[in-house]
Amino acid sequence: MSVSLVWFKRDLRVSDNQALQEAVNSQLPVICLFNLESERIHRKDYLSQLSMRSRQEKKVLVNHTQPKEMPK
């Protein structure tokens, strides 16, 4: 099964995110992933953005590992 994966690295904007728009336009299921790096977890702005929802009410997967450990 094919899917579109959108990996949010540092910026969780959805309203003007071209990669997200292209994924939605692809007509494939969209998976949004945000990797919460341990050195950033203490920052309130990152934590508050995790509760943000896109206009399409998509869910966001939150992963708590180092990016180098992410499966390819």
Short mmCIF file of C-alpha atoms in Angstrom, two decimals:
data_model
loop_
_atom_site.label_atom_id
_atom_site.label_comp_id
_atom_site.label_asym_id
_atom_site.label_seq_id
_atom_site.Cartn_x
_atom_site.Cartn_y
_atom_site.Cartn_z
CA MET A 1 0.00 0.00 0.00
CA SER A 2 1.37 3.41 -0.94
CA VAL A 3 1.16 6.41 1.36
CA SER A 4 2.47 9.96 1.43
CA LEU A 5 4.75 10.65 4.39
CA VAL A 6 5.27 14.26 5.47
CA TRP A 7 8.08 14.60 7.98
CA PHE A 8 7.89 17.79 10.02
CA LYS A 9 11.40 18.46 11.31
CA ARG A 10 11.30 21.82 13.11
CA ASP A 11 8.31 23.66 11.77
CA LEU A 12 4.75 22.45 12.28
CA ARG A 13 3.05 24.99 10.03
CA VAL A 14 0.32 23.39 7.97
CA SER A 15 -1.43 26.32 6.32
CA ASP A 16 1.40 27.15 3.90
CA ASN A 17 3.32 23.86 3.85
CA GLN A 18 3.90 22.93 0.21
CA ALA A 19 5.00 19.34 0.96
CA LEU A 20 1.82 18.73 2.95
CA GLN A 21 -0.33 20.25 0.20
CA GLU A 22 1.30 18.03 -2.43
CA ALA A 23 0.77 14.97 -0.23
CA VAL A 24 -2.92 15.81 0.22
CA ASN A 25 -3.28 16.39 -3.53
CA SER A 26 -1.71 12.99 -4.29
CA GLN A 27 -4.96 11.24 -3.28
CA LEU A 28 -2.91 8.78 -1.19
CA PRO A 29 -3.33 8.36 2.56
CA VAL A 30 -1.17 10.98 4.32
CA ILE A 31 0.96 10.25 7.37
CA CYS A 32 2.35 13.27 9.20
CA LEU A 33 5.38 12.61 11.41
CA PHE A 34 7.02 14.98 13.88
CA ASN A 35 10.18 13.81 15.63
CA LEU A 36 10.33 15.36 19.09
CA GLU A 37 14.05 15.62 19.82
CA SER A 38 14.94 15.38 23.51
CA GLU A 39 16.89 18.66 23.50
CA ARG A 40 13.74 20.49 22.33
CA ILE A 41 11.16 18.89 24.61
CA HIS A 42 11.56 21.58 27.28
CA ARG A 43 10.60 24.40 24.89
CA LYS A 44 6.98 25.42 25.39
CA ASP A 45 6.53 26.62 21.81
CA TYR A 46 7.27 23.15 20.43
CA LEU A 47 5.01 21.43 22.94
CA SER A 48 2.12 23.81 22.34
CA GLN A 49 2.37 23.30 18.58
CA LEU A 50 1.87 19.56 19.05
CA SER A 51 -1.76 20.20 19.90
CA MET A 52 -2.34 22.05 16.63
CA ARG A 53 -4.65 20.37 14.11
CA SER A 54 -4.65 20.85 10.39
CA ARG A 55 -7.73 22.01 8.54
CA GLN A 56 -8.34 18.43 7.43
CA GLU A 57 -8.24 17.18 11.06
CA LYS A 58 -5.30 14.91 10.26
CA LYS A 59 -3.52 13.18 13.10
CA VAL A 60 0.20 13.75 13.67
CA LEU A 61 2.48 10.91 14.72
CA VAL A 62 4.99 12.05 17.32
CA ASN A 63 8.22 10.09 17.52
CA HIS A 64 10.67 10.55 20.38
CA THR A 65 14.00 9.31 18.99
CA GLN A 66 17.03 10.89 17.43
CA PRO A 67 16.57 11.43 13.68
CA LYS A 68 19.64 9.28 12.94
CA GLU A 69 17.75 6.36 14.58
CA MET A 70 14.67 6.80 12.38
CA PRO A 71 13.98 3.89 10.04
CA LYS A 72 14.58 4.64 6.39
#
